[in-house]
Amino acid sequence: MCSIIIDVEVSENIAADEIESAFSRIRQQAKIDGFRHGKVPMNTIRQKFAGEAKDRAVESIIKQTVLDALKKEEFVPIGFPVIEEFNYELGQTLKYRFIADRHPKIEVKDYKDIPLKKEIFKITDKSLEQNLEVLREKNAKFVPSKSDKVSEKSFVSVDYDAFDADGKELSEIKAKNYIIDLNSESIVKEFKEALRGLKIGDEKDAKIEYPSDYSSEILAGKIVTFKIRVIGIKEKELPDLNDDFAKDVGAENLEDLKTKVKETVEAEVKRRQDMDIEKQIIEYLLEKNKFEVPQFLVAENKESLVEKMKNYMKRQGASEEYVEKQVELGQEKFGEEAEKEIRLSYILNAIFKNENLAVTDADIEEEKSKMKTSNPGRESMVDEYFTEKKENIMLSLKKQKLFGFLLASANIETEEKDILLKKDENEK
């Protein structure tokens, strides 16, 4: 049990005594014209400071009786309890109800021999070739198209102005020499259709009706007419895959480039594998260890998750209305995620303690040495970073050590596979 609800009653005599004590303290402090400090008649104090005396008395009574009630129940709370109900008038019994939370007492189960499935991917000649093609695409140049008309594969340079349904210009939407990839799925259908078949110098309108929940606040719920003028029609020209290209992208020659690309792909595959294994471990631990967690911690974490999502969506240009709607739709999901994160933190901390794991000064120095080796000439900056971010670094090392332990004791079933090609990944 993480939460406890307690009803408290304080007799009118105790409350009255506390009120009198409050009036006495106020009298010692009060400054009223015509009276010496500390010598104001008590009747005057009662008339002028009845509300303040009541507030002081109630605060004092609650602080003492809350602690007494928790001690009686042998309940050690996290922070000060929350007063949920309160009823008191001068001369009457003081009644209130409070709720308190404490850390759960847990015994973590089944964290050794966790069954895991690990896919070990091999880099094939085809997957290496595909990654080299991606590199060529990234380094492609835009050159004038051999065709004089816009096609589905064209890269079109356009100027456009935008107008709302009343013909008012939307100056924040206009663009000059803006390049549009007609092959991209992110381009609005009406825009694509307007451009197809046009030649340089041609002009055409594209009328687009945006839904009310569209991510851009400027466009959401509006009917916008784009007046488009084609400035240029271009196509991609890929560099030849040879030693010269390899040197242009920082390799010694083509063979060296292939080696570097292979290493990059292997590193990315390992990163994905590590993330997948960590996800499997987390899901298994959460499934095997279900217990109640403090609801106020869940509420705080939920609020944090909501704020992160809001900030992210706003940075992407989403409207306030759209963001609030997504928050409303995601309330249950946010609550579930917040509860899982809090429960997982208790599970992982318990395992760390059970297994007597620790992050030592030697661990921190080793990590610092690694960072200095990978950042030659920036040793002083690394020292400064470790001084400023020591707590974050310790948390990161704690996680590494903990998951290293869980992985070492896990039951891992491996399966060797060829790396999926991009088209196969999309199909999957």
Short mmCIF file of C-alpha atoms in Angstrom, two decimals:
data_model
loop_
_atom_site.label_atom_id
_atom_site.label_comp_id
_atom_site.label_asym_id
_atom_site.label_seq_id
_atom_site.Cartn_x
_atom_site.Cartn_y
_atom_site.Cartn_z
CA MET A 1 0.00 0.00 0.00
CA CYS A 2 1.51 3.32 -1.13
CA SER A 3 -1.30 5.65 -0.09
CA ILE A 4 -3.18 6.15 3.12
CA ILE A 5 -6.25 8.29 3.85
CA ILE A 6 -6.74 9.41 7.44
CA ASP A 7 -9.61 11.33 9.03
CA VAL A 8 -8.62 13.51 11.98
CA GLU A 9 -10.78 15.15 14.63
CA VAL A 10 -9.40 17.70 17.10
CA SER A 11 -11.61 18.61 20.08
CA GLU A 12 -12.91 22.13 20.48
CA ASN A 13 -10.90 22.50 23.72
CA ILE A 14 -7.57 21.78 22.02
CA ALA A 15 -8.50 24.02 19.11
CA ALA A 16 -9.54 26.80 21.49
CA ASP A 17 -6.25 26.57 23.39
CA GLU A 18 -4.32 26.85 20.13
CA ILE A 19 -6.43 29.85 19.12
CA GLU A 20 -5.59 31.57 22.41
CA SER A 21 -1.89 30.85 21.87
CA ALA A 22 -2.17 32.36 18.39
CA PHE A 23 -3.81 35.52 19.77
CA SER A 24 -1.01 35.84 22.34
CA ARG A 25 1.69 35.56 19.69
CA ILE A 26 -0.09 38.10 17.49
CA ARG A 27 -0.41 40.51 20.46
CA GLN A 28 3.37 40.38 21.01
CA GLN A 29 3.98 41.28 17.37
CA ALA A 30 1.11 43.65 16.57
CA LYS A 31 1.72 47.36 16.02
CA ILE A 32 -1.42 49.51 16.32
CA ASP A 33 -1.48 53.31 16.53
CA GLY A 34 -2.22 54.58 20.03
CA PHE A 35 -0.86 51.51 21.83
CA ARG A 36 2.60 50.53 23.00
CA HIS A 37 4.19 47.52 21.30
CA GLY A 38 2.95 44.32 22.99
CA LYS A 39 0.37 46.20 25.13
CA VAL A 40 -2.64 46.21 22.73
CA PRO A 41 -5.79 45.13 24.64
CA MET A 42 -6.73 41.51 23.93
CA ASN A 43 -10.28 42.51 22.94
CA THR A 44 -8.84 44.71 20.21
CA ILE A 45 -6.58 41.88 19.06
CA ARG A 46 -9.54 39.49 18.93
CA GLN A 47 -11.56 41.93 16.84
CA LYS A 48 -8.83 42.83 14.35
CA PHE A 49 -6.99 39.51 14.00
CA ALA A 50 -9.62 36.77 14.40
CA GLY A 51 -9.03 35.42 10.88
CA GLU A 52 -5.25 35.42 11.20
CA ALA A 53 -5.41 33.72 14.61
CA LYS A 54 -7.65 31.02 13.17
CA ASP A 55 -5.29 30.41 10.23
CA ARG A 56 -2.23 30.23 12.49
CA ALA A 57 -3.94 27.87 14.92
CA VAL A 58 -5.22 25.56 12.19
CA GLU A 59 -1.77 25.40 10.53
CA SER A 60 -0.11 24.54 13.85
CA ILE A 61 -2.73 21.92 14.77
CA ILE A 62 -2.56 20.22 11.37
CA LYS A 63 1.24 20.03 11.36
CA GLN A 64 1.25 18.33 14.77
CA THR A 65 -1.76 16.05 14.33
CA VAL A 66 -0.73 14.90 10.84
CA LEU A 67 2.62 13.73 12.19
CA ASP A 68 0.95 12.07 15.19
CA ALA A 69 -1.54 10.24 12.96
CA LEU A 70 1.20 8.99 10.61
CA LYS A 71 3.36 7.87 13.54
CA LYS A 72 0.44 5.93 14.98
CA GLU A 73 -0.01 4.14 11.63
CA GLU A 74 3.78 3.61 11.31
CA PHE A 75 3.57 5.29 7.91
CA VAL A 76 6.64 7.20 6.63
CA PRO A 77 5.45 9.62 3.91
CA ILE A 78 7.14 11.09 0.84
CA GLY A 79 6.86 14.82 1.42
CA PHE A 80 4.03 16.47 3.36
CA PRO A 81 0.55 14.93 2.97
CA VAL A 82 -2.23 16.64 1.01
CA ILE A 83 -5.24 17.95 2.94
CA GLU A 84 -8.28 16.82 0.98
CA GLU A 85 -11.20 17.88 3.20
CA PHE A 86 -11.34 20.52 5.91
CA ASN A 87 -14.05 21.86 8.24
CA TYR A 88 -13.61 24.21 11.18
CA GLU A 89 -15.45 27.13 12.77
CA LEU A 90 -14.35 28.87 15.99
CA GLY A 91 -15.59 27.03 19.05
CA GLN A 92 -16.23 23.76 17.18
CA THR A 93 -14.42 20.48 16.64
CA LEU A 94 -11.76 20.73 13.89
CA LYS A 95 -12.14 17.98 11.28
CA TYR A 96 -10.01 17.23 8.26
CA ARG A 97 -8.93 14.41 5.98
CA PHE A 98 -5.50 13.97 4.43
CA ILE A 99 -3.86 11.60 2.01
CA ALA A 100 -0.20 10.60 2.20
CA ASP A 101 2.07 8.56 -0.08
CA ARG A 102 5.13 6.50 0.70
CA HIS A 103 7.65 4.49 -1.28
CA PRO A 104 6.44 0.97 -2.03
CA LYS A 105 8.10 -1.97 -0.30
CA ILE A 106 8.98 -4.30 -3.14
CA GLU A 107 10.86 -7.50 -3.77
CA VAL A 108 11.89 -7.62 -7.41
CA LYS A 109 11.18 -10.94 -9.11
CA ASP A 110 12.58 -12.74 -12.14
CA TYR A 111 15.35 -10.35 -13.09
CA LYS A 112 17.92 -13.06 -13.75
CA ASP A 113 17.86 -15.37 -16.78
CA ILE A 114 15.60 -12.95 -18.66
CA PRO A 115 14.70 -14.58 -22.01
CA LEU A 116 15.87 -12.34 -24.86
CA LYS A 117 15.88 -12.65 -28.63
CA LYS A 118 18.76 -11.00 -30.44
CA GLU A 119 18.91 -10.67 -34.21
CA ILE A 120 22.48 -10.49 -35.50
CA PHE A 121 22.50 -8.76 -38.87
CA LYS A 122 25.15 -9.34 -41.50
CA ILE A 123 26.04 -6.67 -44.03
CA THR A 124 25.59 -8.07 -47.53
CA ASP A 125 27.05 -6.70 -50.76
CA LYS A 126 23.56 -5.48 -51.70
CA SER A 127 23.03 -3.61 -48.43
CA LEU A 128 26.50 -2.03 -48.70
CA GLU A 129 25.73 -1.02 -52.29
CA GLN A 130 22.46 0.53 -51.20
CA ASN A 131 24.13 2.59 -48.46
CA LEU A 132 26.69 3.83 -50.98
CA GLU A 133 23.78 4.88 -53.20
CA VAL A 134 22.26 6.80 -50.31
CA LEU A 135 25.60 8.59 -49.91
CA ARG A 136 25.60 9.44 -53.61
CA GLU A 137 22.04 10.78 -53.29
CA LYS A 138 23.07 13.03 -50.42
CA ASN A 139 25.90 14.45 -52.52
CA ALA A 140 23.89 14.84 -55.72
CA LYS A 141 23.78 18.14 -57.58
CA PHE A 142 20.72 19.79 -59.04
CA VAL A 143 21.20 20.47 -62.75
CA PRO A 144 18.82 21.82 -65.41
CA SER A 145 16.41 19.11 -66.57
CA LYS A 146 16.74 17.61 -70.04
CA SER A 147 12.96 17.86 -70.28
CA ASP A 148 11.21 21.21 -70.66
CA LYS A 149 8.13 20.00 -68.73
CA VAL A 150 7.54 19.15 -65.09
CA SER A 151 7.18 15.42 -64.50
CA GLU A 152 6.55 13.29 -61.41
CA LYS A 153 10.31 12.98 -60.83
CA SER A 154 11.19 16.63 -61.35
CA PHE A 155 12.69 19.02 -58.84
CA VAL A 156 10.84 22.24 -59.51
CA SER A 157 12.04 25.68 -58.46
CA VAL A 158 9.01 27.95 -57.90
CA ASP A 159 7.91 31.32 -56.61
CA TYR A 160 4.50 31.41 -54.98
CA ASP A 161 2.18 33.74 -53.13
CA ALA A 162 -0.70 32.57 -50.93
CA PHE A 163 -4.18 34.05 -50.45
CA ASP A 164 -7.02 33.14 -48.11
CA ALA A 165 -10.67 32.58 -49.15
CA ASP A 166 -11.31 36.36 -49.07
CA GLY A 167 -8.37 37.10 -51.32
CA LYS A 168 -6.22 38.47 -48.52
CA GLU A 169 -2.51 37.79 -49.04
CA LEU A 170 -0.84 35.52 -46.48
CA SER A 171 2.56 37.17 -46.56
CA GLU A 172 4.12 34.70 -44.10
CA ILE A 173 3.46 31.86 -46.57
CA LYS A 174 5.04 33.29 -49.75
CA ALA A 175 8.30 31.81 -51.06
CA LYS A 176 10.97 32.61 -53.64
CA ASN A 177 12.98 30.07 -55.62
CA TYR A 178 11.63 27.25 -53.45
CA ILE A 179 12.60 23.75 -54.63
CA ILE A 180 9.86 21.11 -54.58
CA ASP A 181 10.54 17.38 -55.00
CA LEU A 182 7.55 16.08 -56.96
CA ASN A 183 8.52 12.54 -55.97
CA SER A 184 8.09 13.32 -52.27
CA GLU A 185 5.01 11.98 -50.49
CA SER A 186 5.02 14.99 -48.15
CA ILE A 187 3.99 17.39 -50.94
CA VAL A 188 0.25 18.13 -50.93
CA LYS A 189 -1.58 16.39 -53.79
CA GLU A 190 -3.19 19.59 -55.15
CA PHE A 191 0.25 21.24 -55.36
CA LYS A 192 1.66 18.30 -57.33
CA GLU A 193 -1.28 18.24 -59.73
CA ALA A 194 -0.97 21.97 -60.38
CA LEU A 195 2.72 21.66 -61.31
CA ARG A 196 2.60 18.61 -63.59
CA GLY A 197 3.19 19.43 -67.24
CA LEU A 198 4.12 23.07 -66.66
CA LYS A 199 7.10 24.73 -68.36
CA ILE A 200 9.52 27.37 -67.11
CA GLY A 201 7.66 30.67 -66.88
CA ASP A 202 4.22 29.06 -66.65
CA GLU A 203 1.86 30.14 -63.89
CA LYS A 204 -0.97 28.25 -62.24
CA ASP A 205 -3.16 28.35 -59.13
CA ALA A 206 -3.47 25.55 -56.59
CA LYS A 207 -6.45 25.71 -54.23
CA ILE A 208 -6.01 23.73 -51.01
CA GLU A 209 -8.50 23.26 -48.15
CA TYR A 210 -6.69 22.54 -44.88
CA PRO A 211 -8.42 20.67 -42.01
CA SER A 212 -9.08 22.51 -38.73
CA ASP A 213 -6.59 20.32 -36.89
CA TYR A 214 -3.77 20.89 -39.41
CA SER A 215 -0.40 21.15 -37.68
CA SER A 216 0.32 24.68 -38.96
CA GLU A 217 -1.68 27.31 -37.09
CA ILE A 218 -1.44 29.69 -40.07
CA LEU A 219 -3.06 27.17 -42.45
CA ALA A 220 -5.36 25.21 -40.11
CA GLY A 221 -9.03 25.43 -41.17
CA LYS A 222 -8.30 27.77 -44.10
CA ILE A 223 -8.90 27.53 -47.83
CA VAL A 224 -5.71 28.80 -49.41
CA THR A 225 -5.01 29.60 -53.03
CA PHE A 226 -1.35 29.39 -54.07
CA LYS A 227 -0.38 31.39 -57.15
CA ILE A 228 2.59 29.47 -58.50
CA ARG A 229 5.21 30.45 -61.09
CA VAL A 230 7.76 27.93 -62.36
CA ILE A 231 11.29 29.36 -62.21
CA GLY A 232 13.27 26.27 -63.14
CA ILE A 233 13.00 22.54 -63.73
CA LYS A 234 15.86 20.50 -62.38
CA GLU A 235 16.94 16.91 -61.91
CA LYS A 236 19.47 15.19 -59.71
CA GLU A 237 22.90 14.38 -61.07
CA LEU A 238 24.60 11.70 -59.00
CA PRO A 239 28.40 11.67 -58.68
CA ASP A 240 30.25 8.68 -60.07
CA LEU A 241 31.21 6.09 -57.47
CA ASN A 242 34.99 6.27 -57.78
CA ASP A 243 38.14 7.32 -55.92
CA ASP A 244 37.51 11.03 -56.62
CA PHE A 245 34.06 10.86 -55.03
CA ALA A 246 35.50 8.95 -52.07
CA LYS A 247 38.08 11.71 -51.51
CA ASP A 248 35.37 14.37 -51.74
CA VAL A 249 33.52 12.76 -48.80
CA GLY A 250 36.63 12.32 -46.65
CA ALA A 251 37.95 8.86 -47.54
CA GLU A 252 41.34 7.95 -49.02
CA ASN A 253 39.88 5.98 -51.94
CA LEU A 254 36.83 3.93 -52.91
CA GLU A 255 37.88 0.87 -50.91
CA ASP A 256 38.46 3.01 -47.84
CA LEU A 257 35.02 4.57 -48.35
CA LYS A 258 33.39 1.14 -48.49
CA THR A 259 35.15 0.18 -45.25
CA LYS A 260 34.00 3.38 -43.53
CA VAL A 261 30.40 2.95 -44.74
CA LYS A 262 30.39 -0.63 -43.56
CA GLU A 263 31.66 0.43 -40.12
CA THR A 264 29.00 3.15 -39.93
CA VAL A 265 26.25 0.68 -40.83
CA GLU A 266 27.56 -1.84 -38.29
CA ALA A 267 27.59 0.83 -35.58
CA GLU A 268 24.02 1.84 -36.40
CA VAL A 269 22.88 -1.80 -36.41
CA LYS A 270 24.51 -2.35 -33.02
CA ARG A 271 22.80 0.76 -31.65
CA ARG A 272 19.42 -0.55 -32.82
CA GLN A 273 20.16 -4.00 -31.38
CA ASP A 274 21.08 -2.49 -28.01
CA MET A 275 17.89 -0.44 -27.98
CA ASP A 276 15.80 -3.49 -28.83
CA ILE A 277 17.46 -5.60 -26.11
CA GLU A 278 16.94 -2.83 -23.54
CA LYS A 279 13.29 -2.59 -24.58
CA GLN A 280 12.84 -6.35 -24.15
CA ILE A 281 14.41 -6.23 -20.68
CA ILE A 282 12.21 -3.33 -19.59
CA GLU A 283 9.01 -4.93 -20.89
CA TYR A 284 9.86 -8.22 -19.16
CA LEU A 285 10.62 -6.58 -15.81
CA LEU A 286 7.42 -4.52 -15.94
CA GLU A 287 5.36 -7.60 -16.78
CA LYS A 288 6.86 -9.65 -13.95
CA ASN A 289 6.78 -6.89 -11.31
CA LYS A 290 3.41 -5.23 -10.85
CA PHE A 291 2.81 -3.16 -7.74
CA GLU A 292 1.24 0.12 -6.67
CA VAL A 293 3.33 3.27 -6.94
CA PRO A 294 2.78 6.72 -5.36
CA GLN A 295 0.10 8.46 -7.39
CA PHE A 296 1.48 11.94 -6.81
CA LEU A 297 4.75 10.84 -8.46
CA VAL A 298 2.75 9.44 -11.38
CA ALA A 299 0.83 12.73 -11.65
CA GLU A 300 4.06 14.76 -11.66
CA ASN A 301 5.64 12.50 -14.28
CA LYS A 302 2.50 12.61 -16.44
CA GLU A 303 2.57 16.40 -16.37
CA SER A 304 6.23 16.32 -17.42
CA LEU A 305 5.48 13.97 -20.34
CA VAL A 306 2.63 16.20 -21.50
CA GLU A 307 4.83 19.31 -21.39
CA LYS A 308 7.57 17.58 -23.39
CA MET A 309 5.06 16.58 -26.07
CA LYS A 310 3.56 20.10 -26.16
CA ASN A 311 6.97 21.73 -26.57
CA TYR A 312 7.98 19.27 -29.29
CA MET A 313 4.78 19.79 -31.30
CA LYS A 314 4.99 23.58 -30.98
CA ARG A 315 8.57 23.49 -32.26
CA GLN A 316 7.23 21.61 -35.29
CA GLY A 317 4.79 24.46 -35.96
CA ALA A 318 1.62 22.82 -34.62
CA SER A 319 -1.24 25.14 -33.67
CA GLU A 320 -2.33 25.60 -30.05
CA GLU A 321 -5.71 24.05 -30.86
CA TYR A 322 -4.11 20.99 -32.46
CA VAL A 323 -1.70 20.52 -29.53
CA GLU A 324 -4.46 20.74 -26.91
CA LYS A 325 -6.57 18.24 -28.85
CA GLN A 326 -3.69 15.76 -28.96
CA VAL A 327 -3.12 16.23 -25.22
CA GLU A 328 -6.80 15.53 -24.56
CA LEU A 329 -6.78 12.41 -26.74
CA GLY A 330 -3.59 11.14 -25.11
CA GLN A 331 -4.56 11.51 -21.44
CA GLU A 332 -4.94 7.78 -20.80
CA LYS A 333 -1.77 6.93 -22.70
CA PHE A 334 0.24 9.56 -20.83
CA GLY A 335 -1.04 8.21 -17.51
CA GLU A 336 -0.06 4.64 -18.39
CA GLU A 337 3.39 5.70 -19.59
CA ALA A 338 3.98 7.81 -16.47
CA GLU A 339 3.03 4.90 -14.19
CA LYS A 340 5.36 2.52 -16.05
CA GLU A 341 8.30 4.92 -15.81
CA ILE A 342 7.86 5.38 -12.05
CA ARG A 343 7.42 1.64 -11.46
CA LEU A 344 10.48 0.87 -13.61
CA SER A 345 12.61 3.31 -11.59
CA TYR A 346 11.70 1.43 -8.39
CA ILE A 347 12.46 -1.93 -10.03
CA LEU A 348 15.86 -0.87 -11.38
CA ASN A 349 16.92 0.83 -8.15
CA ALA A 350 15.96 -2.28 -6.19
CA ILE A 351 18.04 -4.54 -8.48
CA PHE A 352 21.00 -2.16 -8.26
CA LYS A 353 20.81 -2.32 -4.47
CA ASN A 354 20.16 -6.09 -4.29
CA GLU A 355 23.25 -6.86 -6.36
CA ASN A 356 25.47 -4.39 -4.49
CA LEU A 357 26.28 -2.57 -7.72
CA ALA A 358 28.00 0.81 -7.49
CA VAL A 359 29.46 3.58 -9.61
CA THR A 360 32.96 4.30 -8.32
CA ASP A 361 35.37 7.17 -8.81
CA ALA A 362 37.45 4.78 -10.91
CA ASP A 363 34.45 4.26 -13.23
CA ILE A 364 34.09 8.01 -13.69
CA GLU A 365 37.81 8.47 -14.37
CA GLU A 366 37.74 5.65 -16.93
CA GLU A 367 34.81 7.30 -18.70
CA LYS A 368 36.60 10.64 -18.64
CA SER A 369 39.73 9.05 -20.11
CA LYS A 370 37.72 7.53 -22.96
CA MET A 371 36.16 10.89 -23.78
CA LYS A 372 39.57 12.60 -23.75
CA THR A 373 40.95 9.96 -26.13
CA SER A 374 38.08 10.53 -28.57
CA ASN A 375 38.41 14.33 -28.26
CA PRO A 376 42.12 15.10 -28.63
CA GLY A 377 43.06 18.69 -27.89
CA ARG A 378 39.88 19.28 -25.87
CA GLU A 379 40.99 17.73 -22.59
CA SER A 380 40.23 20.84 -20.52
CA MET A 381 36.70 20.99 -21.93
CA VAL A 382 36.17 17.34 -20.98
CA ASP A 383 37.33 18.07 -17.41
CA GLU A 384 34.92 20.99 -17.23
CA TYR A 385 32.08 18.87 -18.60
CA PHE A 386 32.65 16.13 -16.01
CA THR A 387 32.69 18.72 -13.23
CA GLU A 388 29.44 20.36 -14.34
CA LYS A 389 27.59 17.17 -15.31
CA LYS A 390 28.89 14.74 -12.72
CA GLU A 391 25.42 13.75 -11.50
CA ASN A 392 24.14 13.06 -15.03
CA ILE A 393 27.28 11.10 -15.86
CA MET A 394 26.86 8.98 -12.72
CA LEU A 395 23.24 8.23 -13.67
CA SER A 396 24.36 7.20 -17.15
CA LEU A 397 27.10 4.93 -15.76
CA LYS A 398 24.63 3.49 -13.26
CA LYS A 399 22.30 2.56 -16.11
CA GLN A 400 25.19 1.05 -18.10
CA LYS A 401 26.32 -1.02 -15.15
CA LEU A 402 22.80 -2.18 -14.31
CA PHE A 403 21.86 -3.22 -17.85
CA GLY A 404 25.28 -4.79 -18.27
CA PHE A 405 24.53 -6.97 -15.25
CA LEU A 406 21.04 -7.88 -16.51
CA LEU A 407 22.40 -8.71 -19.96
CA ALA A 408 25.22 -10.85 -18.54
CA SER A 409 22.73 -12.93 -16.58
CA ALA A 410 20.13 -13.11 -19.37
CA ASN A 411 19.21 -16.14 -21.48
CA ILE A 412 19.85 -14.87 -25.02
CA GLU A 413 18.63 -16.65 -28.14
CA THR A 414 20.41 -15.36 -31.26
CA GLU A 415 19.33 -15.46 -34.89
CA GLU A 416 21.58 -14.42 -37.76
CA LYS A 417 20.01 -12.43 -40.60
CA ASP A 418 21.02 -10.36 -43.59
CA ILE A 419 20.51 -6.61 -43.15
CA LEU A 420 17.20 -5.60 -44.67
CA LEU A 421 17.32 -3.45 -47.76
CA LYS A 422 15.42 -0.16 -47.60
CA LYS A 423 12.50 -1.40 -49.69
CA ASP A 424 12.22 -4.49 -47.47
CA GLU A 425 12.23 -2.33 -44.33
CA ASN A 426 9.33 -0.29 -45.74
CA GLU A 427 7.38 -3.44 -46.56
CA LYS A 428 8.01 -4.77 -43.06
#
